[in-house]
Tab-separated table of C-alpha atoms in Angstrom:
chain	number	residue	atom	x	y	z
A	1	MET	CA	-32.157	-11.500	-0.011
A	2	ASN	CA	-33.724	-11.140	-3.812
A	3	LYS	CA	-31.639	-11.030	-7.086
A	4	ILE	CA	-32.105	-7.346	-7.153
A	5	GLU	CA	-30.994	-6.406	-3.577
A	6	LYS	CA	-27.770	-8.646	-3.899
A	7	LYS	CA	-26.676	-7.182	-7.293
A	8	ARG	CA	-26.980	-3.757	-5.479
A	9	LEU	CA	-25.184	-4.764	-2.450
A	10	LEU	CA	-22.367	-5.944	-4.571
A	11	LYS	CA	-22.363	-2.237	-6.672
A	12	VAL	CA	-22.556	-0.488	-2.757
A	13	ARG	CA	-18.890	-2.935	-1.898
A	14	LYS	CA	-17.278	-2.282	-5.591
A	15	ASN	CA	-17.816	0.911	-5.019
A	16	ILE	CA	-16.753	1.341	-1.310
A	17	SER	CA	-13.478	-0.577	-2.759
A	18	LYS	CA	-12.712	1.655	-5.488
A	19	LYS	CA	-11.958	4.179	-2.678
A	20	ARG	CA	-9.856	1.890	-0.311
A	21	PRO	CA	-5.574	3.496	-1.473
A	22	HIS	CA	-3.544	0.928	-2.884
A	23	PHE	CA	-0.855	0.260	-1.255
A	24	LYS	CA	2.335	-0.473	-3.219
A	25	ARG	CA	5.833	-2.287	-1.832
A	26	PHE	CA	8.264	-0.173	-0.439
A	27	GLU	CA	10.579	0.999	-3.018
A	28	SER	CA	8.829	-1.408	-5.923
A	29	TRP	CA	8.703	1.273	-8.579
A	30	ARG	CA	13.234	1.463	-8.616
A	31	PHE	CA	13.758	-2.345	-8.845
A	32	VAL	CA	12.265	-4.571	-11.753
A	33	ARG	CA	12.773	-7.515	-9.069
A	34	ILE	CA	10.580	-6.118	-6.411
A	35	LYS	CA	6.651	-6.583	-6.632
A	36	ASP	CA	3.987	-4.070	-6.445
A	37	GLN	CA	2.122	-6.105	-3.992
A	38	TRP	CA	2.441	-5.068	-0.266
A	39	ARG	CA	4.276	-6.710	2.115
A	40	LYS	CA	5.073	-5.479	5.815
A	41	PRO	CA	8.497	-3.570	5.866
A	42	ARG	CA	10.281	-4.908	9.000
A	43	GLY	CA	13.221	-3.068	9.551
A	44	ILE	CA	14.164	-0.290	12.348
A	45	ASP	CA	14.694	2.245	10.365
A	46	ASN	CA	12.273	1.713	7.393
A	47	LYS	CA	9.857	4.748	6.636
A	48	MET	CA	7.070	3.264	5.625
A	49	ARG	CA	6.850	1.244	8.999
A	50	THR	CA	5.560	4.048	10.826
């Protein structure tokens, strides 16, 4: 694999990852203390879990 092909493949990977949705942590927009990074909801009544 040469440099040109490697650059092209990296560009393709970047474009594909742009299309992926960004999952935010449940109710992170409501509270300052909760960060945006994704944490799996474990509560049985949580609507994000289903």
